[in-house]
Short mmCIF file of C-alpha atoms and ligand atoms in Angstrom, two decimals:
data_model
loop_
_atom_site.label_atom_id
_atom_site.label_comp_id
_atom_site.label_asym_id
_atom_site.label_seq_id
_atom_site.Cartn_x
_atom_site.Cartn_y
_atom_site.Cartn_z
CA MET Y 1 125.66 133.40 105.66
CA ASP Y 2 128.38 130.75 105.73
CA ILE Y 3 128.87 130.20 109.45
CA GLU Y 4 131.92 127.95 109.01
CA LYS Y 5 133.62 130.61 106.93
CA LEU Y 6 132.81 133.22 109.58
CA ARG Y 7 134.46 131.07 112.23
CA TYR Y 8 137.45 130.32 109.98
CA LEU Y 9 138.07 133.98 109.08
CA MET Y 10 137.75 135.23 112.62
CA GLU Y 11 139.88 132.47 114.17
CA ARG Y 12 142.50 133.00 111.45
CA ASP Y 13 142.73 136.67 112.39
CA GLY Y 14 142.89 135.94 116.13
CA TYR Y 15 139.37 136.96 117.20
CA SER Y 16 138.01 135.33 120.36
CA ASN Y 17 135.00 133.06 120.67
CA PHE Y 18 133.16 135.93 122.31
CA ARG Y 19 133.64 138.08 119.18
CA ILE Y 20 132.53 135.20 116.93
CA LYS Y 21 129.34 134.89 119.00
CA GLN Y 22 128.83 138.64 118.71
CA ALA Y 23 129.09 138.49 114.92
CA LYS Y 24 126.63 135.55 114.79
CA LYS Y 25 124.21 137.45 117.01
CA ALA Y 26 124.30 140.42 114.65
CA VAL Y 27 123.23 138.15 111.77
CA TYR Y 28 120.69 135.87 113.48
CA PHE Y 29 119.19 138.07 116.24
CA ARG Y 30 119.63 141.64 115.07
CA LEU Y 31 119.07 140.58 111.47
CA ILE Y 32 121.55 143.01 109.95
CA SER Y 33 121.45 143.37 106.17
CA SER Y 34 125.03 144.61 105.89
CA TRP Y 35 128.12 144.30 108.08
CA ASP Y 36 128.11 148.12 108.30
CA GLU Y 37 125.12 147.77 110.68
CA ALA Y 38 127.11 145.61 113.13
CA SER Y 39 128.11 148.62 115.21
CA ASP Y 40 129.31 146.51 118.16
CA LEU Y 41 132.11 145.04 116.02
CA SER Y 42 135.32 146.95 115.42
CA GLU Y 43 135.73 148.82 112.18
CA GLU Y 44 138.60 146.54 111.21
CA LEU Y 45 136.47 143.40 111.73
CA ARG Y 46 133.51 144.87 109.84
CA LYS Y 47 135.84 145.63 106.95
CA LEU Y 48 137.20 142.07 106.92
CA LEU Y 49 133.72 140.53 106.95
CA LYS Y 50 132.39 142.96 104.38
CA ASN Y 51 135.17 142.03 101.97
CA GLU Y 52 135.13 138.29 102.50
CA LEU Y 53 131.72 137.14 103.74
CA PRO Y 54 128.44 138.19 102.15
CA ILE Y 55 125.50 138.33 104.59
CA SER Y 56 123.31 136.35 102.20
CA SER Y 57 123.90 133.63 99.62
CA PHE Y 58 121.08 135.01 97.46
CA THR Y 59 120.10 138.05 95.50
CA GLU Y 60 116.43 138.87 95.29
CA VAL Y 61 115.28 138.79 91.67
CA ARG Y 62 111.54 139.28 91.95
CA LYS Y 63 108.81 139.86 94.53
CA GLN Y 64 105.13 138.96 94.09
CA GLU Y 65 102.69 139.99 96.77
CA SER Y 66 99.07 139.20 97.55
CA LYS Y 67 96.98 140.07 100.61
CA ASP Y 68 98.17 137.06 102.60
CA SER Y 69 101.43 136.00 100.98
CA LEU Y 70 104.70 137.16 99.53
CA LYS Y 71 106.63 135.04 97.05
CA LEU Y 72 110.27 135.74 96.31
CA LEU Y 73 112.39 134.55 93.46
CA LEU Y 74 115.97 134.26 94.69
CA LYS Y 75 119.14 133.66 92.72
CA THR Y 76 122.05 131.72 94.19
CA ASN Y 77 125.67 132.73 93.68
CA ASP Y 78 126.05 130.11 90.92
CA GLY Y 79 122.94 131.24 89.06
CA GLN Y 80 120.28 128.80 90.29
CA PHE Y 81 116.78 130.16 90.89
CA ILE Y 82 114.57 129.14 93.77
CA GLU Y 83 111.23 130.31 95.11
CA THR Y 84 110.31 130.80 98.71
CA VAL Y 85 107.06 132.03 100.23
CA LEU Y 86 105.87 133.94 103.28
CA MET Y 87 102.30 133.19 104.40
CA ARG Y 88 100.69 135.66 106.79
CA HIS Y 89 97.82 134.54 109.00
CA LEU Y 90 96.48 137.90 110.19
CA ASN Y 91 93.74 138.33 112.79
CA GLN Y 92 92.14 141.51 114.02
CA LYS Y 93 92.45 141.93 117.79
CA GLN Y 94 89.70 143.41 119.96
CA ASP Y 95 91.45 146.78 119.97
CA GLU Y 96 91.36 146.61 116.14
CA THR Y 97 95.11 146.29 115.76
CA MET Y 98 96.35 143.30 113.79
CA GLU Y 99 98.24 140.32 115.12
CA GLY Y 100 99.30 137.26 113.28
CA ARG Y 101 101.58 134.34 112.65
CA ASN Y 102 104.07 134.24 109.85
CA THR Y 103 104.97 130.98 108.23
CA ILE Y 104 107.88 130.67 105.81
CA CYS Y 105 107.66 127.94 103.20
CA ILE Y 106 111.25 127.22 102.17
CA SER Y 107 112.94 125.21 99.45
CA SER Y 108 115.50 122.48 100.03
CA GLN Y 109 116.53 121.92 96.40
CA ALA Y 110 116.66 123.95 93.20
CA GLY Y 111 114.04 121.96 91.26
CA CYS Y 112 113.09 118.43 92.29
CA PRO Y 113 113.82 114.98 90.87
CA MET Y 114 110.71 113.23 92.23
CA GLY Y 115 108.44 113.91 89.24
CA CYS Y 116 105.01 114.13 90.95
CA SER Y 117 102.66 114.71 88.03
CA PHE Y 118 100.57 117.46 89.69
CA CYS Y 119 103.55 119.56 90.78
CA ALA Y 120 105.12 122.48 88.92
CA THR Y 121 108.49 121.98 90.63
CA GLY Y 122 108.50 118.32 89.62
CA LYS Y 123 108.45 119.36 85.96
CA MET Y 124 111.74 121.22 86.36
CA GLY Y 125 113.82 118.19 87.30
CA LEU Y 126 116.65 118.59 89.79
CA LYS Y 127 119.19 121.37 89.32
CA ARG Y 128 121.05 120.81 92.57
CA ASN Y 129 120.72 120.44 96.34
CA LEU Y 130 120.78 123.65 98.34
CA THR Y 131 123.45 124.03 100.99
CA ALA Y 132 122.49 124.37 104.66
CA GLU Y 133 123.55 128.00 104.41
CA GLU Y 134 121.20 128.61 101.47
CA ILE Y 135 118.32 126.97 103.34
CA VAL Y 136 118.88 129.14 106.44
CA ASP Y 137 119.35 132.27 104.33
CA GLN Y 138 115.79 131.98 102.94
CA VAL Y 139 114.49 132.29 106.50
CA LEU Y 140 116.82 135.17 107.34
CA HIS Y 141 115.79 136.97 104.15
CA PHE Y 142 112.14 136.98 105.24
CA ALA Y 143 113.03 137.68 108.87
CA ARG Y 144 114.74 140.89 107.73
CA ILE Y 145 111.66 141.88 105.72
CA LEU Y 146 109.31 141.13 108.66
CA LYS Y 147 111.52 143.02 111.11
CA LYS Y 148 110.69 146.25 109.25
CA ASP Y 149 107.07 146.10 110.47
CA GLY Y 150 107.91 144.68 113.88
CA SER Y 151 106.94 141.09 112.99
CA LYS Y 152 108.87 137.87 113.13
CA VAL Y 153 108.99 134.36 111.70
CA ASN Y 154 106.76 132.02 113.75
CA ASN Y 155 106.85 128.80 111.73
CA ILE Y 156 109.09 127.26 109.10
CA VAL Y 157 107.86 124.55 106.74
CA PHE Y 158 109.98 122.60 104.27
CA MET Y 159 107.23 122.52 101.66
CA GLY Y 160 108.77 124.67 98.93
CA MET Y 161 110.81 123.38 96.01
CA GLY Y 162 112.46 120.00 96.39
CA GLU Y 163 112.23 116.84 98.46
CA PRO Y 164 113.92 117.64 101.81
CA PHE Y 165 114.88 114.03 102.51
CA ASN Y 166 116.81 113.91 99.24
CA ASN Y 167 119.06 116.53 100.80
CA TYR Y 168 118.95 115.05 104.28
CA ASP Y 169 122.25 116.17 105.79
CA ASN Y 170 121.97 119.80 104.67
CA VAL Y 171 118.34 120.00 105.81
CA MET Y 172 119.23 118.62 109.24
CA LEU Y 173 122.19 120.99 109.55
CA ALA Y 174 119.96 123.93 108.59
CA ILE Y 175 117.37 122.85 111.19
CA LYS Y 176 120.13 122.74 113.81
CA THR Y 177 121.17 126.31 112.99
CA LEU Y 178 117.58 127.55 112.90
CA ASN Y 179 116.89 125.99 116.29
CA ASP Y 180 120.27 126.82 117.89
CA LYS Y 181 120.02 129.34 120.71
CA ASP Y 182 123.16 131.00 119.33
CA GLY Y 183 121.66 130.77 115.85
CA PHE Y 184 118.16 131.77 114.75
CA ASN Y 185 116.64 130.29 117.93
CA ILE Y 186 113.20 129.23 116.69
CA GLY Y 187 111.47 126.46 118.69
CA ILE Y 188 111.97 122.99 117.21
CA ARG Y 189 108.21 122.34 117.25
CA HIS Y 190 107.76 125.33 114.95
CA ILE Y 191 109.61 123.55 112.16
CA SER Y 192 107.94 121.01 109.83
CA VAL Y 193 109.46 118.80 107.16
CA SER Y 194 107.28 117.44 104.39
CA THR Y 195 108.26 114.38 102.37
CA CYS Y 196 106.74 112.53 99.42
CA GLY Y 197 107.61 109.29 101.22
CA ILE Y 198 111.28 108.27 101.16
CA VAL Y 199 110.91 105.45 103.66
CA PRO Y 200 114.54 104.91 104.79
CA ALA Y 201 114.88 108.67 105.42
CA ILE Y 202 111.64 108.75 107.46
CA LYS Y 203 113.06 105.98 109.66
CA LYS Y 204 116.38 107.80 110.00
CA PHE Y 205 114.49 110.98 110.90
CA ALA Y 206 112.52 109.01 113.52
CA ASP Y 207 115.77 107.70 114.98
CA GLU Y 208 116.95 111.28 115.51
CA GLU Y 209 114.06 111.46 118.04
CA THR Y 210 113.67 115.10 117.11
CA GLN Y 211 110.51 117.09 117.87
CA VAL Y 212 110.46 118.51 114.32
CA ASN Y 213 107.02 117.95 112.77
CA LEU Y 214 106.64 115.43 109.97
CA ALA Y 215 104.21 115.88 107.08
CA ILE Y 216 103.55 113.31 104.38
CA SER Y 217 102.44 114.14 100.84
CA LEU Y 218 99.99 111.27 100.41
CA HIS Y 219 97.60 112.46 97.67
CA ALA Y 220 96.11 109.03 96.90
CA PRO Y 221 94.01 106.46 98.77
CA ASN Y 222 95.53 103.39 97.03
CA ASP Y 223 98.70 102.27 95.26
CA LYS Y 224 97.10 102.28 91.81
CA ILE Y 225 96.40 106.02 91.90
CA ARG Y 226 99.55 106.87 93.82
CA ASN Y 227 101.72 105.02 91.28
CA GLN Y 228 100.17 107.16 88.55
CA ILE Y 229 100.76 110.53 90.17
CA MET Y 230 103.78 109.97 92.46
CA PRO Y 231 106.62 107.82 91.05
CA ILE Y 232 108.10 107.39 94.56
CA ASN Y 233 105.22 105.01 95.31
CA LYS Y 234 106.73 102.38 93.00
CA ALA Y 235 109.73 102.20 95.33
CA TYR Y 236 107.85 102.61 98.62
CA ASN Y 237 104.17 101.78 98.47
CA ILE Y 238 101.50 103.07 100.87
CA LYS Y 239 101.88 100.12 103.26
CA LYS Y 240 105.66 100.67 103.57
CA LEU Y 241 105.10 104.41 103.92
CA LEU Y 242 102.56 104.06 106.72
CA ASP Y 243 104.76 101.50 108.52
CA ALA Y 244 107.58 104.09 108.50
CA VAL Y 245 105.19 106.79 109.75
CA ASP Y 246 104.05 104.50 112.59
CA TYR Y 247 107.71 103.96 113.49
CA TYR Y 248 108.19 107.76 113.65
CA ILE Y 249 105.11 108.06 115.92
CA GLU Y 250 106.36 105.25 118.14
CA LYS Y 251 109.72 107.03 118.53
CA THR Y 252 108.45 110.59 118.97
CA ASN Y 253 104.79 110.41 120.02
CA ARG Y 254 104.22 113.32 117.59
CA LYS Y 255 101.17 113.84 115.44
CA VAL Y 256 101.78 113.38 111.68
CA MET Y 257 100.12 115.52 109.02
CA PHE Y 258 99.04 113.89 105.77
CA GLU Y 259 98.58 116.20 102.80
CA TYR Y 260 95.97 115.28 100.21
CA ILE Y 261 95.43 117.47 97.15
CA LEU Y 262 91.99 116.91 95.64
CA ILE Y 263 92.33 116.51 91.86
CA ASP Y 264 89.25 116.33 89.68
CA GLY Y 265 88.55 112.79 88.42
CA VAL Y 266 91.83 111.43 89.78
CA ASN Y 267 91.57 110.94 93.57
CA ASP Y 268 88.35 112.69 94.60
CA SER Y 269 85.51 110.14 94.24
CA GLU Y 270 83.30 109.09 97.16
CA GLU Y 271 84.89 105.64 96.95
CA ASN Y 272 88.33 107.28 97.24
CA ALA Y 273 87.17 109.12 100.38
CA ARG Y 274 86.02 105.84 101.94
CA GLU Y 275 89.34 104.15 101.06
CA LEU Y 276 91.25 107.07 102.50
CA ALA Y 277 89.20 106.95 105.71
CA LYS Y 278 90.33 103.35 106.23
CA LEU Y 279 94.00 104.37 105.92
CA MET Y 280 93.66 107.40 108.18
CA HIS Y 281 92.03 105.82 111.21
CA LYS Y 282 95.06 106.03 113.55
CA LYS Y 283 95.06 108.25 116.61
CA LEU Y 284 98.03 110.51 115.79
CA TYR Y 285 97.19 110.87 112.10
CA HIS Y 286 95.78 114.15 110.87
CA LEU Y 287 94.61 114.69 107.32
CA ASN Y 288 94.85 118.03 105.52
CA LEU Y 289 92.69 118.26 102.42
CA ILE Y 290 94.05 120.81 99.97
CA LYS Y 291 92.49 122.46 96.98
CA TYR Y 292 94.42 121.63 93.80
CA HIS Y 293 96.02 124.67 92.22
CA ASP Y 294 96.15 124.69 88.49
CA THR Y 295 99.55 123.74 87.10
CA GLY Y 296 98.18 123.10 83.60
CA VAL Y 297 97.93 119.31 83.98
CA TYR Y 298 94.80 118.62 86.03
CA LYS Y 299 91.65 120.40 87.13
CA SER Y 300 90.62 121.34 90.62
CA THR Y 301 87.79 119.40 92.33
CA SER Y 302 84.57 121.44 92.56
CA LYS Y 303 83.53 122.97 95.87
CA ASP Y 304 80.51 120.63 96.19
CA LYS Y 305 82.61 117.53 95.59
CA ARG Y 306 85.21 118.74 98.08
CA ARG Y 307 82.47 119.12 100.68
CA ILE Y 308 81.14 115.58 100.06
CA PHE Y 309 84.67 114.16 100.29
CA PHE Y 310 85.31 116.02 103.54
CA ASP Y 311 81.98 114.90 105.06
CA ILE Y 312 82.68 111.22 104.34
CA LEU Y 313 85.98 111.46 106.19
CA LYS Y 314 84.46 113.37 109.09
CA LYS Y 315 81.64 110.85 109.46
CA ALA Y 316 84.21 108.05 109.49
CA GLY Y 317 85.85 109.77 112.48
CA VAL Y 318 89.04 110.87 110.70
CA SER Y 319 90.78 113.95 112.10
CA THR Y 320 90.50 116.15 108.99
CA THR Y 321 90.76 119.81 108.02
CA PHE Y 322 90.72 121.76 104.83
CA ARG Y 323 94.01 123.58 104.62
CA ILE Y 324 93.63 127.26 103.93
CA SER Y 325 95.18 128.11 100.58
CA PHE Y 326 97.58 130.98 100.44
CA GLY Y 327 98.85 132.81 97.43
CA GLU Y 328 97.02 131.00 94.64
CA ASP Y 329 96.81 134.26 92.69
CA ILE Y 330 100.60 134.59 92.62
CA SER Y 331 101.31 130.88 92.01
CA ALA Y 332 102.67 130.51 95.51
CA ALA Y 333 100.30 127.79 96.63
CA CYS Y 334 101.04 124.13 97.18
CA GLY Y 335 102.47 122.48 94.06
CA GLN Y 336 102.83 125.73 92.15
CA LEU Y 337 106.41 126.74 92.85
CA SER Y 338 108.47 126.74 89.70
CA THR Y 339 111.13 128.94 88.17
CA LYS Y 340 110.40 127.96 84.59
CA GLU Y 341 109.77 131.54 83.44
CA VAL Y 342 113.16 132.58 84.71
CA MET Y 343 114.94 129.71 83.07
CA ILE Y 344 113.48 130.78 79.73
CA GLU Y 345 114.10 134.48 80.36
CA PRO Y 346 117.11 134.76 82.67
CA ASN Y 347 117.23 138.55 82.78
CA VAL Y 348 114.03 139.08 84.71
CA LYS Y 349 114.04 142.44 86.44
CA LYS Y 350 112.43 143.27 89.75
FE1 SF4 H 1 109.10 117.23 94.40
FE2 SF4 H 1 107.30 117.69 96.34
FE3 SF4 H 1 106.83 118.45 93.84
FE4 SF4 H 1 106.80 115.85 94.40
S1 SF4 H 1 105.38 117.42 95.21
S2 SF4 H 1 107.80 116.81 92.61
S3 SF4 H 1 108.41 115.77 95.95
S4 SF4 H 1 108.44 119.25 95.15
#
């Protein structure tokens, strides 16, 4: 929902700040899906908002569900398509009821201009930046779905379509709204931004001295490989990238996550693991190894090879985990988000 427009409309018609707060609360806390549900607002105000301010900037075009994830295809008001994913980490409690954390993986752009060769979104090119409102609305959309079974959003990661630091101002504004106690009110440490390595933006982000988590899509242990699979490396090589990360750590004292997708024959040799171990030796670095999900360009590293790679890093003392993969069966996993089918066939039905 366009919060500026809400304020403008209500101030124009003489409503007090208290009423504006009430309307915001209905959207962000009570997670209404229509202004008709905002029973604490007068009928006249509900009518005004219903006519002039849609609750969401998206329509839901398609839903794909697996046991641990839900992927949505959303259409913006000007006809752009984006994908956004809910990942559910469910555990069985001792009393046999279920409890869990819900992470929303959101998009910051429709498409992406960065051209990483292993990424489905990268093949689309950039359509346009999303507005702060559209970024927040992805979270609200899932929050409304989760509310139906008494659950809520626990974490938000900017790891969907797009490079968040290419849309810096809107991403930061969206984070402010998501964290605002009069907005969605999620803890700042429950938000993570992932970048392919735009060095000046990492430094700017560090200067904000925010407690938002930073993740880096590294995916290569040296410049030769990184240049081949991530064009950004030609502008900002690994040394420049790690210098910027160290600056962020110096400013925030926060741990940084490095993402590394293992791609068969590209970046997964034992030598590559040893090179990577040398880069990842710093105290607040954490490495997430990720299984490559087929996007039709490369093959996934075998389980045995993944184990060997992991063991080399562990033995070298690197803080390393294998990231659990969600939603591979519905193309919702890392590097798989793309709306290419919809662009070919725009009249997809739910
Ligand atoms: Fe863009 Fe990220 Fe895909 Fe690279 S990996 S093309 S930065 S969405």
